[in-house]
C-alpha cells in the first residue's frame, strides 16, 4: 500500500525558511515523479512543484519566483521542499503526491494527508 | 500559463440522478505524439486529501466506481457521475498536466438535493 507522510509544517515568521519532508513507502520511489500541491484552507488546489523520478528534472509554479526548491533522496525514499523567503500568502496545507509514472507529466495518483504551513508574525 | 475553468461552481443533484461537471482549458491538452489528453479529475472530501478519479481525460483509476466517467478532448472535458450516491458529496477538480506550470480548475462542489 502506498503511503506518503508529510512533516515539517510549522508557524514561521515572514521572511523565514522551512523544509518540508514527505516519507514514501509501498512503491519503488525512484520510479515515480513526485509533486507538491498546496491548498489554503477552504480554497482550491494550487500546484507548486514537480521532480522526476531520477531527480534530474524539476519544475516550479511561476509565483514561487525562485523561493522554493524541490529535491528528493531516493536512498531514503523521501521528498523535500525547501521554502525560503516565506510570505503570508504561502500559508496553506502542503500535500505531497505521487505521479503515475517517472515522467513529470503525470497525473497524481496518491496523496499524503498534508502538513500545515502558517506564515505569520 | 494554461487557465482551467470549471462549471458549474456548485450543483445539487438528487440521489440516483446524473451529475455533470464541465472543465475547459485555455489551450489544447491533446498531445499529438501519443494522442492523449493530459487532463485529470480529482475528488476531495472535507478534511481529506484529493483522490485521483480519472486521468488521460477518460481512464478511470483503479478502484474508482464505474459510475464515474470522463470524456472530452482538446479543450473541453466533462466528468459525469451517472447515479449520484451520498458518498459522492465532495469537491471535484480538473487538472492539466500537459504544460508547466500544471494548473487546476477552481473546483465544483457537488451536493445532494
mmCIF file of C-alpha atoms in Angstrom:
data_model
loop_
_atom_site.group_PDB
_atom_site.id
_atom_site.type_symbol
_atom_site.label_atom_id
_atom_site.label_comp_id
_atom_site.label_asym_id
_atom_site.label_seq_id
_atom_site.Cartn_x
_atom_site.Cartn_y
_atom_site.Cartn_z
ATOM 1 C CA UNK A 1 0.000 0.000 0.000
ATOM 2 C CA UNK A 2 1.323 3.403 -0.984
ATOM 3 C CA UNK A 3 1.894 5.714 1.975
ATOM 4 C CA UNK A 4 3.011 9.324 1.891
ATOM 5 C CA UNK A 5 3.591 11.123 5.176
ATOM 6 C CA UNK A 6 4.430 14.807 5.201
ATOM 7 C CA UNK A 7 6.155 16.571 8.051
ATOM 8 C CA UNK A 8 7.848 19.866 8.798
ATOM 9 C CA UNK A 9 4.898 22.219 8.711
ATOM 10 C CA UNK A 10 5.036 24.933 11.359
ATOM 11 C CA UNK A 11 4.357 28.536 12.272
ATOM 12 C CA UNK A 12 7.107 30.714 10.808
ATOM 13 C CA UNK A 13 7.635 34.450 10.585
ATOM 14 C CA UNK A 14 7.534 36.288 7.256
ATOM 15 C CA UNK A 15 10.908 36.063 5.587
ATOM 16 C CA UNK A 16 11.706 32.827 7.341
ATOM 17 C CA UNK A 17 12.513 29.375 5.985
ATOM 18 C CA UNK A 18 11.102 25.904 6.387
ATOM 19 C CA UNK A 19 11.850 22.474 4.960
ATOM 20 C CA UNK A 20 9.038 20.054 4.360
ATOM 21 C CA UNK A 21 9.612 16.320 4.073
ATOM 22 C CA UNK A 22 7.496 13.546 2.621
ATOM 23 C CA UNK A 23 8.348 9.972 3.589
ATOM 24 C CA UNK A 24 7.207 7.454 0.994
ATOM 25 C CA UNK A 25 6.634 3.722 1.266
ATOM 26 C CA UNK A 26 4.835 0.931 -0.533
ATOM 27 C CA UNK A 27 6.299 1.552 -4.003
ATOM 28 C CA UNK A 28 9.643 1.860 -5.788
ATOM 29 C CA UNK A 29 10.191 5.524 -5.023
ATOM 30 C CA UNK A 30 12.805 6.251 -7.694
ATOM 31 C CA UNK A 31 10.464 5.078 -10.461
ATOM 32 C CA UNK A 32 7.933 7.858 -9.963
ATOM 33 C CA UNK A 33 7.790 11.605 -10.214
ATOM 34 C CA UNK A 34 6.704 13.426 -7.089
ATOM 35 C CA UNK A 35 4.903 16.721 -6.650
ATOM 36 C CA UNK A 36 3.937 19.300 -4.072
ATOM 37 C CA UNK A 37 0.460 20.822 -4.194
ATOM 38 C CA UNK A 38 -0.859 23.355 -1.713
ATOM 39 C CA UNK A 39 -4.287 24.401 -0.533
ATOM 40 C CA UNK A 40 -5.316 27.375 1.530
ATOM 41 C CA UNK A 41 -7.959 26.022 3.948
ATOM 42 C CA UNK A 42 -11.365 26.399 2.361
ATOM 43 C CA UNK A 43 -9.899 27.225 -1.072
ATOM 44 C CA UNK A 44 -8.847 25.338 -4.181
ATOM 45 C CA UNK A 45 -5.774 23.316 -5.078
ATOM 46 C CA UNK A 46 -2.622 25.040 -6.296
ATOM 47 C CA UNK A 47 0.233 23.167 -7.981
ATOM 48 C CA UNK A 48 3.646 24.053 -6.556
ATOM 49 C CA UNK A 49 6.405 21.877 -7.984
ATOM 50 C CA UNK A 50 7.337 18.524 -9.508
ATOM 51 C CA UNK A 51 10.515 16.435 -9.675
ATOM 52 C CA UNK A 52 11.209 13.486 -11.961
ATOM 53 C CA UNK A 53 11.827 10.019 -10.585
ATOM 54 C CA UNK A 54 15.582 10.281 -11.032
ATOM 55 C CA UNK A 55 15.612 13.823 -9.691
ATOM 56 C CA UNK A 56 17.278 15.301 -12.774
ATOM 57 C CA UNK A 57 14.336 17.479 -13.750
ATOM 58 C CA UNK A 58 12.468 19.951 -11.591
ATOM 59 C CA UNK A 59 9.749 22.444 -12.384
ATOM 60 C CA UNK A 60 8.032 25.150 -10.378
ATOM 61 C CA UNK A 61 4.965 27.360 -10.341
ATOM 62 C CA UNK A 62 5.690 30.848 -11.655
ATOM 63 C CA UNK A 63 4.540 32.587 -8.481
ATOM 64 C CA UNK A 64 7.344 30.997 -6.446
ATOM 65 C CA UNK A 65 9.946 33.222 -8.132
ATOM 66 C CA UNK A 66 12.825 31.024 -7.075
ATOM 67 C CA UNK A 67 11.973 30.948 -3.364
ATOM 68 C CA UNK A 68 11.228 27.198 -3.141
ATOM 69 C CA UNK A 69 13.379 24.222 -4.094
ATOM 70 C CA UNK A 70 12.204 20.642 -4.567
ATOM 71 C CA UNK A 71 14.560 17.695 -4.119
ATOM 72 C CA UNK A 72 14.497 14.010 -3.339
ATOM 73 C CA UNK A 73 16.712 11.384 -1.741
ATOM 74 C CA UNK A 74 15.926 8.105 -3.450
ATOM 75 C CA UNK A 75 18.107 6.204 -0.978
ATOM 76 C CA UNK A 76 15.837 7.420 1.824
ATOM 77 C CA UNK A 77 12.544 7.359 -0.111
ATOM 78 C CA UNK A 78 11.998 10.956 0.870
ATOM 79 C CA UNK A 79 10.830 14.065 -0.963
ATOM 80 C CA UNK A 80 11.676 17.569 0.226
ATOM 81 C CA UNK A 81 10.513 21.127 -0.289
ATOM 82 C CA UNK A 82 12.868 23.853 0.879
ATOM 83 C CA UNK A 83 10.871 27.041 1.363
ATOM 84 C CA UNK A 84 12.712 30.361 1.713
ATOM 85 C CA UNK A 85 11.624 33.994 1.990
ATOM 86 C CA UNK A 86 8.210 32.868 3.148
ATOM 87 C CA UNK A 87 5.259 35.229 2.807
ATOM 88 C CA UNK A 88 1.837 35.341 4.416
ATOM 89 C CA UNK A 89 0.327 34.160 1.137
ATOM 90 C CA UNK A 90 2.322 30.929 1.395
ATOM 91 C CA UNK A 91 0.124 29.911 4.323
ATOM 92 C CA UNK A 92 -1.526 26.657 3.268
ATOM 93 C CA UNK A 93 -1.696 22.916 3.704
ATOM 94 C CA UNK A 94 1.070 21.369 1.609
ATOM 95 C CA UNK A 95 0.413 17.945 0.094
ATOM 96 C CA UNK A 96 2.979 15.655 -1.450
ATOM 97 C CA UNK A 97 1.673 13.474 -4.241
ATOM 98 C CA UNK A 98 2.997 10.597 -6.330
ATOM 99 C CA UNK A 99 2.921 10.704 -10.109
ATOM 100 C CA UNK A 100 1.516 7.884 -12.164
ATOM 101 C CA UNK A 101 4.885 7.447 -13.858
ATOM 102 C CA UNK A 102 8.500 8.544 -13.860
ATOM 103 C CA UNK A 103 7.840 11.492 -16.131
ATOM 104 C CA UNK A 104 6.961 14.817 -14.602
ATOM 105 C CA UNK A 105 3.991 14.961 -16.990
ATOM 106 C CA UNK A 106 1.831 12.640 -14.917
ATOM 107 C CA UNK A 107 -1.415 12.727 -13.020
ATOM 108 C CA UNK A 108 -1.178 12.350 -9.243
ATOM 109 C CA UNK A 109 -2.443 9.008 -8.016
ATOM 110 C CA UNK A 110 -1.578 9.013 -4.312
ATOM 111 C CA UNK A 111 -1.563 11.900 -1.843
ATOM 112 C CA UNK A 112 -0.384 12.429 1.695
ATOM 113 C CA UNK A 113 -2.594 13.922 4.389
ATOM 114 C CA UNK A 114 -0.811 17.272 4.172
ATOM 115 C CA UNK A 115 1.183 19.463 6.538
ATOM 116 C CA UNK A 116 0.136 22.968 7.553
ATOM 117 C CA UNK A 117 2.472 25.886 6.992
ATOM 118 C CA UNK A 118 1.472 29.141 8.658
ATOM 119 C CA UNK A 119 3.409 32.307 7.903
ATOM 120 C CA UNK A 120 2.624 34.998 10.420
ATOM 121 C CA UNK A 121 4.316 37.394 12.805
ATOM 122 C CA UNK B 1 0.068 29.505 -18.408
ATOM 123 C CA UNK B 2 -2.910 27.301 -19.203
ATOM 124 C CA UNK B 3 -6.049 28.527 -17.462
ATOM 125 C CA UNK B 4 -8.577 25.905 -16.386
ATOM 126 C CA UNK B 5 -12.194 26.850 -15.800
ATOM 127 C CA UNK B 6 -14.989 24.685 -14.413
ATOM 128 C CA UNK B 7 -18.749 24.904 -14.491
ATOM 129 C CA UNK B 8 -20.907 24.958 -12.561
ATOM 130 C CA UNK B 9 -19.281 26.213 -9.366
ATOM 131 C CA UNK B 10 -21.708 24.047 -7.436
ATOM 132 C CA UNK B 11 -24.580 21.713 -8.157
ATOM 133 C CA UNK B 12 -27.156 19.810 -6.157
ATOM 134 C CA UNK B 13 -28.431 16.560 -7.587
ATOM 135 C CA UNK B 14 -30.964 14.059 -6.275
ATOM 136 C CA UNK B 15 -29.697 10.656 -5.191
ATOM 137 C CA UNK B 16 -29.553 8.340 -8.169
ATOM 138 C CA UNK B 17 -29.575 11.166 -10.686
ATOM 139 C CA UNK B 18 -26.788 12.244 -13.050
ATOM 140 C CA UNK B 19 -24.256 14.917 -12.144
ATOM 141 C CA UNK B 20 -22.190 16.597 -14.844
ATOM 142 C CA UNK B 21 -19.213 18.895 -14.385
ATOM 143 C CA UNK B 22 -17.515 20.703 -17.232
ATOM 144 C CA UNK B 23 -13.882 21.729 -17.487
ATOM 145 C CA UNK B 24 -12.442 23.989 -20.134
ATOM 146 C CA UNK B 25 -8.778 24.574 -20.892
ATOM 147 C CA UNK B 26 -7.360 27.744 -22.455
ATOM 148 C CA UNK B 27 -5.109 25.568 -24.632
ATOM 149 C CA UNK B 28 -5.288 22.234 -26.349
ATOM 150 C CA UNK B 29 -4.407 19.390 -23.978
ATOM 151 C CA UNK B 30 -4.219 16.743 -26.709
ATOM 152 C CA UNK B 31 -0.612 15.788 -27.339
ATOM 153 C CA UNK B 32 -0.388 14.708 -30.954
ATOM 154 C CA UNK B 33 2.613 12.381 -30.473
ATOM 155 C CA UNK B 34 0.652 9.939 -28.329
ATOM 156 C CA UNK B 35 -2.944 11.084 -28.939
ATOM 157 C CA UNK B 36 -3.509 11.547 -25.218
ATOM 158 C CA UNK B 37 -5.298 14.354 -23.415
ATOM 159 C CA UNK B 38 -3.282 15.446 -20.376
ATOM 160 C CA UNK B 39 -6.295 16.013 -18.159
ATOM 161 C CA UNK B 40 -7.110 14.514 -14.760
ATOM 162 C CA UNK B 41 -10.077 14.683 -12.405
ATOM 163 C CA UNK B 42 -9.828 14.576 -8.608
ATOM 164 C CA UNK B 43 -12.366 14.225 -5.831
ATOM 165 C CA UNK B 44 -11.800 15.857 -2.461
ATOM 166 C CA UNK B 45 -13.972 15.254 0.568
ATOM 167 C CA UNK B 46 -13.845 17.569 3.615
ATOM 168 C CA UNK B 47 -10.735 17.032 5.710
ATOM 169 C CA UNK B 48 -9.218 14.603 3.223
ATOM 170 C CA UNK B 49 -6.567 14.878 0.525
ATOM 171 C CA UNK B 50 -7.643 14.754 -3.108
ATOM 172 C CA UNK B 51 -8.207 11.398 -4.745
ATOM 173 C CA UNK B 52 -7.487 10.665 -8.389
ATOM 174 C CA UNK B 53 -10.609 9.598 -10.286
ATOM 175 C CA UNK B 54 -9.746 9.936 -13.977
ATOM 176 C CA UNK B 55 -6.534 10.500 -15.948
ATOM 177 C CA UNK B 56 -5.818 10.861 -19.674
ATOM 178 C CA UNK B 57 -9.275 12.519 -19.664
ATOM 179 C CA UNK B 58 -11.162 9.226 -19.715
ATOM 180 C CA UNK B 59 -9.153 6.459 -17.991
ATOM 181 C CA UNK B 60 -10.697 5.506 -14.677
ATOM 182 C CA UNK B 61 -8.237 4.995 -11.841
ATOM 183 C CA UNK B 62 -8.186 1.521 -10.336
ATOM 184 C CA UNK B 63 -10.856 1.098 -7.660
ATOM 185 C CA UNK B 64 -12.955 4.054 -8.766
ATOM 186 C CA UNK B 65 -16.625 3.099 -9.196
ATOM 187 C CA UNK B 66 -17.771 2.882 -12.785
ATOM 188 C CA UNK B 67 -20.479 5.495 -12.193
ATOM 189 C CA UNK B 68 -17.627 8.000 -12.641
ATOM 190 C CA UNK B 69 -16.627 8.660 -16.236
ATOM 191 C CA UNK B 70 -14.602 11.250 -18.073
ATOM 192 C CA UNK B 71 -14.952 12.440 -21.632
ATOM 193 C CA UNK B 72 -13.842 15.173 -23.973
ATOM 194 C CA UNK B 73 -10.776 16.130 -25.932
ATOM 195 C CA UNK B 74 -8.703 19.168 -26.814
ATOM 196 C CA UNK B 75 -10.049 21.974 -24.676
ATOM 197 C CA UNK B 76 -13.418 20.740 -23.424
ATOM 198 C CA UNK B 77 -13.892 17.971 -20.899
ATOM 199 C CA UNK B 78 -16.655 16.505 -18.765
ATOM 200 C CA UNK B 79 -16.833 14.464 -15.577
ATOM 201 C CA UNK B 80 -20.067 12.533 -15.229
ATOM 202 C CA UNK B 81 -21.417 10.757 -12.174
ATOM 203 C CA UNK B 82 -24.105 8.572 -13.672
ATOM 204 C CA UNK B 83 -26.059 7.852 -10.495
ATOM 205 C CA UNK B 84 -25.174 10.092 -7.575
ATOM 206 C CA UNK B 85 -24.572 8.380 -4.245
ATOM 207 C CA UNK B 86 -24.419 10.033 -0.827
ATOM 208 C CA UNK B 87 -20.688 9.335 -0.609
ATOM 209 C CA UNK B 88 -20.072 11.361 -3.781
ATOM 210 C CA UNK B 89 -20.685 14.649 -1.971
ATOM 211 C CA UNK B 90 -17.342 16.389 -2.459
ATOM 212 C CA UNK B 91 -15.391 18.986 -4.361
ATOM 213 C CA UNK B 92 -14.194 17.990 -7.810
ATOM 214 C CA UNK B 93 -11.170 19.457 -9.581
ATOM 215 C CA UNK B 94 -9.804 19.086 -13.078
ATOM 216 C CA UNK B 95 -6.075 19.482 -13.671
ATOM 217 C CA UNK B 96 -3.974 19.799 -16.792
ATOM 218 C CA UNK B 97 -0.529 18.204 -16.831
ATOM 219 C CA UNK B 98 0.338 18.937 -20.438
ATOM 220 C CA UNK B 99 2.250 22.150 -19.829
ATOM 221 C CA UNK B 100 4.326 23.517 -16.977
ATOM 222 C CA UNK B 101 3.082 25.048 -14.751
ATOM 223 C CA UNK B 102 0.442 22.425 -14.223
ATOM 224 C CA UNK B 103 -2.829 24.050 -13.246
ATOM 225 C CA UNK B 104 -6.041 23.083 -11.513
ATOM 226 C CA UNK B 105 -9.537 24.262 -12.159
ATOM 227 C CA UNK B 106 -11.236 26.229 -9.356
ATOM 228 C CA UNK B 107 -13.344 23.269 -8.316
ATOM 229 C CA UNK B 108 -17.002 22.294 -8.421
ATOM 230 C CA UNK B 109 -18.954 21.389 -5.315
ATOM 231 C CA UNK B 110 -21.435 18.508 -5.593
ATOM 232 C CA UNK B 111 -24.198 18.180 -3.023
ATOM 233 C CA UNK B 112 -27.431 16.260 -2.564
ATOM 234 C CA UNK B 113 -30.696 17.933 -3.498
#
